[in-house]
């Protein structure tokens, strides 16, 4: 973007074409208006650092679109081989866009247990956050 201007789309539209057009033309983020204020702040900070912040469900759409350009299946990464069945369940629910409370309710565990599993997953896969995890899981066909 010229003059160092960063654009973050905050919208009610979750239509694929809006998402891809915004990213194509250089948006530094794409969030729905119901995103928590902390996520909006994270998006602003990420944009300032030169990154792109998108919600996990948007990341999933981006990866699916990329898979049409690169149809060959990526090799299953060795670090993912140590994941437990429970961790894979949690990853699947994260890819579906579930929050910690929803995952806890679905798996009949506490929210704290979900957070513990998520921390272990991120450490095992050397990832920073849920968005990276969702992209990684889809890209590597973990779910």
Short mmCIF file of N, CA, C and O in Angstrom, two decimals, residues 13-141:
data_model
loop_
_atom_site.label_atom_id
_atom_site.label_comp_id
_atom_site.label_asym_id
_atom_site.label_seq_id
_atom_site.Cartn_x
_atom_site.Cartn_y
_atom_site.Cartn_z
N UNK A 13 -19.86 -8.95 5.77
CA UNK A 13 -19.88 -9.85 4.61
C UNK A 13 -18.83 -10.94 4.74
O UNK A 13 -17.64 -10.65 4.85
N UNK A 14 -19.28 -12.20 4.72
CA UNK A 14 -18.33 -13.29 4.75
C UNK A 14 -18.30 -14.04 3.42
O UNK A 14 -17.91 -15.18 3.33
N UNK A 15 -18.70 -13.34 2.37
CA UNK A 15 -18.71 -13.89 1.03
C UNK A 15 -17.27 -14.09 0.53
O UNK A 15 -16.44 -13.20 0.65
N UNK A 16 -16.99 -15.25 -0.05
CA UNK A 16 -15.65 -15.58 -0.52
C UNK A 16 -15.07 -14.52 -1.45
O UNK A 16 -13.92 -14.15 -1.34
N UNK A 17 -15.89 -14.04 -2.38
CA UNK A 17 -15.37 -13.07 -3.34
C UNK A 17 -14.94 -11.77 -2.68
O UNK A 17 -13.92 -11.19 -3.06
N UNK A 18 -15.69 -11.30 -1.69
CA UNK A 18 -15.28 -10.09 -0.96
C UNK A 18 -13.95 -10.32 -0.26
O UNK A 18 -13.07 -9.47 -0.27
N UNK A 19 -13.83 -11.48 0.37
CA UNK A 19 -12.61 -11.81 1.10
C UNK A 19 -11.41 -11.81 0.16
O UNK A 19 -10.40 -11.14 0.41
N UNK A 20 -11.53 -12.54 -0.95
CA UNK A 20 -10.39 -12.68 -1.85
C UNK A 20 -10.06 -11.38 -2.58
O UNK A 20 -8.90 -11.09 -2.82
N UNK A 21 -11.07 -10.61 -2.91
CA UNK A 21 -10.80 -9.31 -3.53
C UNK A 21 -10.07 -8.38 -2.56
O UNK A 21 -9.12 -7.70 -2.94
N UNK A 22 -10.50 -8.36 -1.31
CA UNK A 22 -9.85 -7.51 -0.31
C UNK A 22 -8.39 -7.91 -0.14
O UNK A 22 -7.50 -7.05 -0.14
N UNK A 23 -8.13 -9.20 0.00
CA UNK A 23 -6.76 -9.67 0.18
C UNK A 23 -5.93 -9.47 -1.09
O UNK A 23 -4.76 -9.09 -1.02
N UNK A 24 -6.56 -9.67 -2.24
CA UNK A 24 -5.88 -9.48 -3.52
C UNK A 24 -5.37 -8.05 -3.67
O UNK A 24 -4.28 -7.81 -4.16
N UNK A 25 -6.16 -7.09 -3.21
CA UNK A 25 -5.78 -5.69 -3.35
C UNK A 25 -5.01 -5.15 -2.15
O UNK A 25 -4.84 -3.96 -2.00
N UNK A 26 -4.54 -6.06 -1.29
CA UNK A 26 -3.59 -5.64 -0.27
C UNK A 26 -4.12 -5.39 1.12
O UNK A 26 -3.41 -4.82 1.95
N UNK A 27 -5.34 -5.82 1.42
CA UNK A 27 -5.84 -5.64 2.79
C UNK A 27 -4.93 -6.38 3.77
O UNK A 27 -4.45 -7.46 3.49
N UNK A 28 -4.70 -5.78 4.91
CA UNK A 28 -3.85 -6.37 5.94
C UNK A 28 -4.65 -7.15 6.97
O UNK A 28 -4.11 -7.59 7.98
N UNK A 29 -5.93 -7.29 6.74
CA UNK A 29 -6.78 -8.05 7.65
C UNK A 29 -8.19 -8.10 7.13
O UNK A 29 -8.61 -7.25 6.35
N UNK A 30 -8.90 -9.13 7.55
CA UNK A 30 -10.31 -9.29 7.18
C UNK A 30 -11.01 -9.90 8.36
O UNK A 30 -10.76 -11.05 8.72
N UNK A 31 -11.87 -9.11 9.02
CA UNK A 31 -12.59 -9.58 10.20
C UNK A 31 -14.07 -9.23 10.07
O UNK A 31 -14.42 -8.20 9.47
N UNK A 32 -14.89 -10.05 10.68
CA UNK A 32 -16.31 -9.73 10.76
C UNK A 32 -16.53 -8.80 11.93
O UNK A 32 -15.78 -8.80 12.91
N UNK A 33 -17.60 -8.02 11.85
CA UNK A 33 -17.89 -7.02 12.88
C UNK A 33 -18.15 -7.64 14.25
O UNK A 33 -18.03 -6.97 15.26
N UNK A 34 -18.48 -8.93 14.28
CA UNK A 34 -18.72 -9.56 15.58
C UNK A 34 -17.43 -10.08 16.22
O UNK A 34 -17.46 -10.71 17.28
N UNK A 35 -16.29 -9.78 15.60
CA UNK A 35 -14.99 -10.17 16.19
C UNK A 35 -14.82 -9.45 17.53
O UNK A 35 -15.17 -8.28 17.66
N UNK A 36 -14.28 -10.13 18.51
CA UNK A 36 -14.04 -9.49 19.81
C UNK A 36 -13.06 -8.33 19.66
O UNK A 36 -12.17 -8.37 18.81
N UNK A 37 -13.22 -7.31 20.50
CA UNK A 37 -12.31 -6.15 20.43
C UNK A 37 -10.83 -6.54 20.50
O UNK A 37 -10.00 -5.93 19.84
N UNK A 38 -10.52 -7.57 21.26
CA UNK A 38 -9.11 -7.99 21.36
C UNK A 38 -8.58 -8.47 20.01
O UNK A 38 -7.41 -8.25 19.70
N UNK A 39 -9.43 -9.12 19.22
CA UNK A 39 -9.01 -9.59 17.89
C UNK A 39 -8.80 -8.41 16.95
O UNK A 39 -7.90 -8.44 16.11
N UNK A 40 -9.62 -7.39 17.08
CA UNK A 40 -9.46 -6.20 16.25
C UNK A 40 -8.15 -5.51 16.59
O UNK A 40 -7.39 -5.10 15.71
N UNK A 41 -7.86 -5.41 17.88
CA UNK A 41 -6.59 -4.82 18.32
C UNK A 41 -5.42 -5.65 17.81
O UNK A 41 -4.43 -5.11 17.31
N UNK A 42 -5.53 -6.99 17.89
CA UNK A 42 -4.48 -7.87 17.36
C UNK A 42 -4.26 -7.62 15.88
O UNK A 42 -3.13 -7.60 15.40
N UNK A 43 -5.36 -7.44 15.14
CA UNK A 43 -5.27 -7.20 13.69
C UNK A 43 -4.53 -5.90 13.41
O UNK A 43 -3.70 -5.82 12.50
N UNK A 44 -4.82 -4.87 14.17
CA UNK A 44 -4.15 -3.57 14.00
C UNK A 44 -2.66 -3.71 14.28
O UNK A 44 -1.82 -3.25 13.50
N UNK A 45 -2.32 -4.38 15.35
CA UNK A 45 -0.90 -4.57 15.70
C UNK A 45 -0.18 -5.39 14.63
O UNK A 45 0.95 -5.08 14.25
N UNK A 46 -0.83 -6.45 14.16
CA UNK A 46 -0.22 -7.29 13.13
C UNK A 46 0.00 -6.51 11.84
O UNK A 46 1.05 -6.61 11.21
N UNK A 47 -0.97 -5.69 11.46
CA UNK A 47 -0.84 -4.87 10.26
C UNK A 47 0.32 -3.89 10.40
O UNK A 47 1.08 -3.68 9.45
N UNK A 48 0.45 -3.29 11.57
CA UNK A 48 1.55 -2.34 11.80
C UNK A 48 2.91 -3.01 11.65
O UNK A 48 3.88 -2.38 11.26
N UNK A 49 2.98 -4.32 11.97
CA UNK A 49 4.23 -5.06 11.85
C UNK A 49 4.45 -5.56 10.42
O UNK A 49 5.45 -6.21 10.14
N UNK A 50 3.48 -5.31 9.54
CA UNK A 50 3.61 -5.76 8.16
C UNK A 50 2.96 -7.09 7.88
O UNK A 50 3.05 -7.63 6.78
N UNK A 51 2.28 -7.65 8.87
CA UNK A 51 1.62 -8.94 8.70
C UNK A 51 0.18 -8.79 8.25
O UNK A 51 -0.32 -7.69 8.04
N UNK A 52 -0.47 -9.93 8.12
CA UNK A 52 -1.88 -9.99 7.75
C UNK A 52 -2.61 -10.78 8.81
O UNK A 52 -2.17 -11.87 9.20
N UNK A 53 -3.71 -10.23 9.31
CA UNK A 53 -4.48 -10.90 10.35
C UNK A 53 -5.85 -11.27 9.79
O UNK A 53 -6.60 -10.40 9.37
N UNK A 54 -6.13 -12.56 9.77
CA UNK A 54 -7.45 -13.02 9.33
C UNK A 54 -7.97 -14.04 10.32
O UNK A 54 -7.19 -14.74 10.98
N UNK A 55 -9.27 -14.11 10.44
CA UNK A 55 -9.87 -15.05 11.37
C UNK A 55 -9.68 -16.48 10.86
O UNK A 55 -9.54 -16.69 9.65
N UNK A 56 -9.66 -17.47 11.75
CA UNK A 56 -9.40 -18.85 11.32
C UNK A 56 -10.30 -19.34 10.20
O UNK A 56 -9.84 -20.02 9.29
N UNK A 57 -11.58 -18.98 10.23
CA UNK A 57 -12.47 -19.46 9.16
C UNK A 57 -12.12 -18.83 7.82
O UNK A 57 -12.29 -19.44 6.78
N UNK A 58 -11.58 -17.61 7.83
CA UNK A 58 -11.12 -16.97 6.59
C UNK A 58 -9.84 -17.67 6.13
O UNK A 58 -9.67 -17.96 4.95
N UNK A 59 -8.95 -17.96 7.08
CA UNK A 59 -7.72 -18.67 6.73
C UNK A 59 -8.04 -20.01 6.09
O UNK A 59 -7.39 -20.42 5.12
N UNK A 60 -9.06 -20.69 6.60
CA UNK A 60 -9.46 -21.97 6.02
C UNK A 60 -9.89 -21.80 4.56
O UNK A 60 -9.53 -22.60 3.70
N UNK A 61 -10.63 -20.75 4.27
CA UNK A 61 -11.06 -20.48 2.88
C UNK A 61 -9.86 -20.18 1.99
O UNK A 61 -9.81 -20.62 0.85
N UNK A 62 -8.90 -19.43 2.51
CA UNK A 62 -7.70 -19.09 1.74
C UNK A 62 -6.93 -20.37 1.42
O UNK A 62 -6.51 -20.57 0.27
N UNK A 63 -6.75 -21.22 2.41
CA UNK A 63 -6.01 -22.45 2.18
C UNK A 63 -6.75 -23.34 1.18
O UNK A 63 -6.14 -23.93 0.28
N UNK A 64 -8.07 -23.43 1.30
CA UNK A 64 -8.84 -24.23 0.35
C UNK A 64 -8.66 -23.70 -1.07
O UNK A 64 -8.50 -24.47 -2.02
N UNK A 65 -8.68 -22.38 -1.21
CA UNK A 65 -8.48 -21.77 -2.53
C UNK A 65 -7.07 -22.06 -3.04
O UNK A 65 -6.86 -22.37 -4.20
N UNK A 66 -6.06 -21.97 -2.15
CA UNK A 66 -4.69 -22.26 -2.55
C UNK A 66 -4.53 -23.72 -2.98
O UNK A 66 -3.74 -24.02 -3.88
N UNK A 67 -5.27 -24.61 -2.34
CA UNK A 67 -5.18 -26.02 -2.69
C UNK A 67 -5.62 -26.28 -4.13
O UNK A 67 -5.19 -27.26 -4.74
N UNK A 68 -6.45 -25.40 -4.69
CA UNK A 68 -6.83 -25.58 -6.09
C UNK A 68 -5.66 -25.24 -7.01
O UNK A 68 -5.58 -25.74 -8.12
N UNK A 69 -4.74 -24.39 -6.53
CA UNK A 69 -3.55 -24.05 -7.31
C UNK A 69 -2.43 -25.06 -7.11
O UNK A 69 -1.59 -25.24 -7.97
N UNK A 70 -2.39 -25.66 -5.93
CA UNK A 70 -1.35 -26.62 -5.58
C UNK A 70 -2.02 -27.91 -5.10
O UNK A 70 -2.04 -28.21 -3.91
N UNK A 71 -2.56 -28.69 -6.03
CA UNK A 71 -3.37 -29.85 -5.62
C UNK A 71 -2.60 -30.99 -4.97
O UNK A 71 -3.19 -31.79 -4.29
N UNK A 72 -1.27 -31.07 -5.16
CA UNK A 72 -0.56 -32.19 -4.57
C UNK A 72 -0.61 -32.09 -3.05
O UNK A 72 -0.54 -31.02 -2.48
N UNK A 73 -0.73 -33.24 -2.44
CA UNK A 73 -0.84 -33.29 -0.99
C UNK A 73 0.54 -33.06 -0.36
O UNK A 73 1.50 -33.73 -0.70
N UNK A 74 0.63 -32.11 0.59
CA UNK A 74 1.91 -31.90 1.25
C UNK A 74 2.29 -33.11 2.10
O UNK A 74 1.41 -33.84 2.57
N UNK A 75 3.56 -33.32 2.28
CA UNK A 75 4.03 -34.41 3.11
C UNK A 75 3.62 -34.16 4.56
O UNK A 75 3.73 -33.05 5.06
N UNK A 76 3.13 -35.19 5.23
CA UNK A 76 2.72 -35.06 6.62
C UNK A 76 3.94 -34.73 7.46
O UNK A 76 4.92 -35.48 7.48
N UNK A 77 3.94 -33.58 8.14
CA UNK A 77 5.13 -33.15 8.88
C UNK A 77 5.42 -34.05 10.08
O UNK A 77 4.51 -34.48 10.78
N UNK A 78 6.69 -34.31 10.34
CA UNK A 78 7.06 -35.20 11.44
C UNK A 78 6.59 -34.69 12.80
O UNK A 78 6.21 -35.49 13.66
N UNK A 79 6.59 -33.37 13.02
CA UNK A 79 6.18 -32.84 14.32
C UNK A 79 4.71 -33.14 14.62
O UNK A 79 4.31 -33.18 15.78
N UNK A 80 3.91 -33.36 13.59
CA UNK A 80 2.49 -33.64 13.80
C UNK A 80 2.24 -35.10 14.15
O UNK A 80 1.15 -35.45 14.60
N UNK A 81 3.23 -35.95 13.99
CA UNK A 81 3.05 -37.37 14.28
C UNK A 81 2.91 -37.65 15.76
O UNK A 81 2.40 -38.69 16.15
N UNK A 82 3.33 -36.71 16.61
CA UNK A 82 3.24 -36.88 18.06
C UNK A 82 1.90 -36.41 18.64
O UNK A 82 1.70 -36.48 19.85
N UNK A 83 1.01 -35.92 17.78
CA UNK A 83 -0.27 -35.43 18.28
C UNK A 83 -1.14 -36.59 18.74
O UNK A 83 -1.21 -37.64 18.10
N UNK A 84 -1.83 -36.39 19.86
CA UNK A 84 -2.73 -37.42 20.38
C UNK A 84 -4.08 -37.32 19.67
O UNK A 84 -4.37 -36.33 18.98
N UNK A 85 -4.89 -38.33 19.85
CA UNK A 85 -6.24 -38.33 19.26
C UNK A 85 -7.04 -37.13 19.78
O UNK A 85 -7.74 -36.46 19.03
N UNK A 86 -6.93 -36.84 21.07
CA UNK A 86 -7.65 -35.71 21.67
C UNK A 86 -7.17 -34.38 21.06
O UNK A 86 -7.96 -33.51 20.76
N UNK A 87 -5.85 -34.26 20.88
CA UNK A 87 -5.32 -33.05 20.28
C UNK A 87 -5.82 -32.87 18.85
O UNK A 87 -6.16 -31.76 18.43
N UNK A 88 -5.92 -33.97 18.11
CA UNK A 88 -6.45 -33.89 16.74
C UNK A 88 -7.93 -33.50 16.75
O UNK A 88 -8.38 -32.74 15.87
N UNK A 89 -8.68 -33.98 17.75
CA UNK A 89 -10.09 -33.56 17.88
C UNK A 89 -10.18 -32.06 18.11
O UNK A 89 -11.02 -31.37 17.52
N UNK A 90 -9.33 -31.55 18.98
CA UNK A 90 -9.34 -30.12 19.29
C UNK A 90 -8.94 -29.31 18.06
O UNK A 90 -9.56 -28.29 17.75
N UNK A 91 -7.95 -29.78 17.33
CA UNK A 91 -7.55 -29.10 16.09
C UNK A 91 -8.72 -29.05 15.12
O UNK A 91 -9.00 -28.01 14.52
N UNK A 92 -9.43 -30.16 14.97
CA UNK A 92 -10.57 -30.21 14.05
C UNK A 92 -11.63 -29.17 14.45
O UNK A 92 -12.16 -28.45 13.60
N UNK A 93 -11.90 -29.05 15.73
CA UNK A 93 -12.90 -28.09 16.20
C UNK A 93 -12.42 -26.65 16.03
O UNK A 93 -13.22 -25.75 15.74
N UNK A 94 -11.13 -26.43 16.18
CA UNK A 94 -10.58 -25.09 15.95
C UNK A 94 -10.73 -24.72 14.47
O UNK A 94 -11.12 -23.60 14.13
N UNK A 95 -10.44 -25.67 13.60
CA UNK A 95 -10.59 -25.42 12.16
C UNK A 95 -12.05 -25.10 11.83
O UNK A 95 -12.33 -24.28 10.95
N UNK A 96 -12.97 -25.71 12.55
CA UNK A 96 -14.39 -25.42 12.36
C UNK A 96 -14.79 -24.05 12.91
O UNK A 96 -15.92 -23.62 12.76
N UNK A 97 -13.85 -23.37 13.58
CA UNK A 97 -14.12 -22.04 14.10
C UNK A 97 -14.67 -22.00 15.52
O UNK A 97 -15.13 -20.95 15.98
N UNK A 98 -14.59 -23.11 16.23
CA UNK A 98 -15.12 -23.16 17.60
C UNK A 98 -14.18 -22.45 18.56
O UNK A 98 -12.96 -22.50 18.42
N UNK A 99 -14.76 -21.79 19.57
CA UNK A 99 -13.95 -21.16 20.61
C UNK A 99 -13.73 -22.18 21.74
O UNK A 99 -14.27 -23.29 21.71
N UNK A 100 -12.93 -21.81 22.73
CA UNK A 100 -12.59 -22.75 23.81
C UNK A 100 -13.82 -23.27 24.55
O UNK A 100 -13.89 -24.44 24.90
N UNK A 101 -14.78 -22.40 24.82
CA UNK A 101 -15.99 -22.81 25.53
C UNK A 101 -16.75 -23.85 24.71
O UNK A 101 -17.20 -24.87 25.23
N UNK A 102 -16.91 -23.59 23.41
CA UNK A 102 -17.63 -24.52 22.54
C UNK A 102 -16.92 -25.86 22.44
O UNK A 102 -17.55 -26.92 22.44
N UNK A 103 -15.59 -25.83 22.37
CA UNK A 103 -14.81 -27.07 22.32
C UNK A 103 -14.99 -27.84 23.62
O UNK A 103 -15.22 -29.05 23.61
N UNK A 104 -14.90 -27.14 24.74
CA UNK A 104 -15.07 -27.79 26.05
C UNK A 104 -16.44 -28.45 26.14
O UNK A 104 -16.54 -29.61 26.58
N UNK A 105 -17.49 -27.74 25.73
CA UNK A 105 -18.84 -28.31 25.79
C UNK A 105 -18.96 -29.53 24.88
O UNK A 105 -19.55 -30.54 25.26
N UNK A 106 -18.40 -29.46 23.70
CA UNK A 106 -18.49 -30.55 22.73
C UNK A 106 -17.76 -31.80 23.20
O UNK A 106 -18.23 -32.92 23.01
N UNK A 107 -16.60 -31.60 23.86
CA UNK A 107 -15.78 -32.74 24.28
C UNK A 107 -15.98 -33.13 25.74
O UNK A 107 -15.31 -34.03 26.24
N UNK A 108 -16.88 -32.41 26.42
CA UNK A 108 -17.18 -32.70 27.82
C UNK A 108 -15.94 -32.60 28.72
O UNK A 108 -15.67 -33.46 29.55
N UNK A 109 -15.18 -31.53 28.49
CA UNK A 109 -14.01 -31.24 29.31
C UNK A 109 -14.10 -29.78 29.74
O UNK A 109 -14.97 -29.05 29.27
N UNK A 110 -13.21 -29.36 30.63
CA UNK A 110 -13.26 -27.97 31.08
C UNK A 110 -12.56 -27.07 30.07
O UNK A 110 -11.74 -27.52 29.26
N UNK A 111 -12.88 -25.80 30.15
CA UNK A 111 -12.24 -24.81 29.28
C UNK A 111 -10.74 -24.76 29.57
O UNK A 111 -9.93 -24.58 28.66
N UNK A 112 -10.37 -24.92 30.84
CA UNK A 112 -8.95 -24.95 31.20
C UNK A 112 -8.22 -26.11 30.55
O UNK A 112 -7.06 -25.96 30.12
N UNK A 113 -8.88 -27.26 30.47
CA UNK A 113 -8.27 -28.42 29.81
C UNK A 113 -8.07 -28.15 28.33
O UNK A 113 -7.05 -28.51 27.75
N UNK A 114 -9.04 -27.49 27.71
CA UNK A 114 -8.90 -27.12 26.30
C UNK A 114 -7.68 -26.22 26.13
O UNK A 114 -6.86 -26.43 25.23
N UNK A 115 -7.55 -25.23 27.00
CA UNK A 115 -6.41 -24.31 26.92
C UNK A 115 -5.09 -25.06 27.09
O UNK A 115 -4.11 -24.78 26.39
N UNK A 116 -5.05 -26.03 28.01
CA UNK A 116 -3.84 -26.83 28.22
C UNK A 116 -3.49 -27.62 26.96
O UNK A 116 -2.33 -27.66 26.54
N UNK A 117 -4.50 -28.27 26.37
CA UNK A 117 -4.27 -29.03 25.14
C UNK A 117 -3.78 -28.10 24.02
O UNK A 117 -2.84 -28.43 23.30
N UNK A 118 -4.42 -26.95 23.90
CA UNK A 118 -4.05 -26.00 22.85
C UNK A 118 -2.60 -25.54 23.02
O UNK A 118 -1.85 -25.47 22.05
N UNK A 119 -2.22 -25.26 24.25
CA UNK A 119 -0.83 -24.87 24.51
C UNK A 119 0.13 -25.97 24.08
O UNK A 119 1.14 -25.70 23.40
N UNK A 120 -0.17 -27.21 24.42
CA UNK A 120 0.69 -28.34 24.05
C UNK A 120 0.75 -28.51 22.54
O UNK A 120 1.82 -28.77 21.97
N UNK A 121 -0.38 -28.35 21.87
CA UNK A 121 -0.42 -28.47 20.41
C UNK A 121 0.46 -27.41 19.77
O UNK A 121 1.27 -27.71 18.87
N UNK A 122 0.32 -26.17 20.22
CA UNK A 122 1.10 -25.07 19.64
C UNK A 122 2.59 -25.28 19.86
O UNK A 122 3.40 -25.02 18.97
N UNK A 123 2.95 -25.81 21.02
CA UNK A 123 4.37 -26.09 21.31
C UNK A 123 4.87 -27.21 20.40
O UNK A 123 5.93 -27.08 19.78
N UNK A 124 4.11 -28.30 20.30
CA UNK A 124 4.52 -29.43 19.47
C UNK A 124 4.72 -29.02 18.02
O UNK A 124 5.64 -29.50 17.36
N UNK A 125 3.84 -28.15 17.53
CA UNK A 125 3.89 -27.78 16.11
C UNK A 125 4.69 -26.50 15.87
O UNK A 125 4.80 -26.05 14.73
N UNK A 126 5.20 -25.91 16.96
CA UNK A 126 5.98 -24.67 16.86
C UNK A 126 5.18 -23.56 16.16
O UNK A 126 5.67 -22.92 15.23
N UNK A 127 3.94 -23.39 16.63
CA UNK A 127 3.06 -22.37 16.07
C UNK A 127 2.75 -21.33 17.14
O UNK A 127 2.88 -21.58 18.32
N UNK A 128 2.27 -20.16 16.69
CA UNK A 128 2.06 -19.04 17.59
C UNK A 128 0.62 -18.92 18.09
O UNK A 128 0.39 -18.55 19.23
N UNK A 129 -0.36 -19.22 17.22
CA UNK A 129 -1.74 -18.98 17.62
C UNK A 129 -2.71 -19.87 16.86
O UNK A 129 -2.31 -20.68 16.02
N UNK A 130 -4.00 -19.72 17.16
CA UNK A 130 -5.06 -20.54 16.58
C UNK A 130 -5.12 -20.39 15.07
O UNK A 130 -5.41 -21.36 14.36
N UNK A 131 -4.89 -19.17 14.59
CA UNK A 131 -4.96 -18.95 13.15
C UNK A 131 -3.88 -19.75 12.44
O UNK A 131 -4.15 -20.44 11.45
N UNK A 132 -2.66 -19.67 12.95
CA UNK A 132 -1.58 -20.45 12.35
C UNK A 132 -1.90 -21.95 12.44
O UNK A 132 -1.62 -22.70 11.51
N UNK A 133 -2.49 -22.36 13.54
CA UNK A 133 -2.85 -23.77 13.72
C UNK A 133 -3.88 -24.20 12.68
O UNK A 133 -3.74 -25.26 12.06
N UNK A 134 -4.90 -23.38 12.46
CA UNK A 134 -5.94 -23.73 11.48
C UNK A 134 -5.34 -23.84 10.08
O UNK A 134 -5.63 -24.79 9.34
N UNK A 135 -4.49 -22.89 9.72
CA UNK A 135 -3.85 -22.93 8.40
C UNK A 135 -2.97 -24.17 8.28
O UNK A 135 -3.02 -24.89 7.29
N UNK A 136 -2.16 -24.42 9.30
CA UNK A 136 -1.28 -25.58 9.32
C UNK A 136 -2.08 -26.88 9.17
O UNK A 136 -1.72 -27.76 8.39
N UNK A 137 -3.17 -26.99 9.92
CA UNK A 137 -3.97 -28.21 9.91
C UNK A 137 -4.58 -28.46 8.53
O UNK A 137 -4.57 -29.59 8.03
N UNK A 138 -5.08 -27.42 7.91
CA UNK A 138 -5.68 -27.58 6.58
C UNK A 138 -4.61 -27.86 5.52
O UNK A 138 -4.79 -28.74 4.68
N UNK A 139 -3.53 -27.12 5.60
CA UNK A 139 -2.46 -27.28 4.61
C UNK A 139 -1.86 -28.68 4.66
O UNK A 139 -1.51 -29.25 3.65
N UNK A 140 -1.75 -29.23 5.87
CA UNK A 140 -1.12 -30.54 6.05
C UNK A 140 -2.13 -31.68 6.18
O UNK A 140 -1.76 -32.78 6.57
N UNK A 141 -3.38 -31.38 5.89
CA UNK A 141 -4.45 -32.40 5.88
C UNK A 141 -4.54 -33.15 7.21
O UNK A 141 -4.74 -34.36 7.25
#
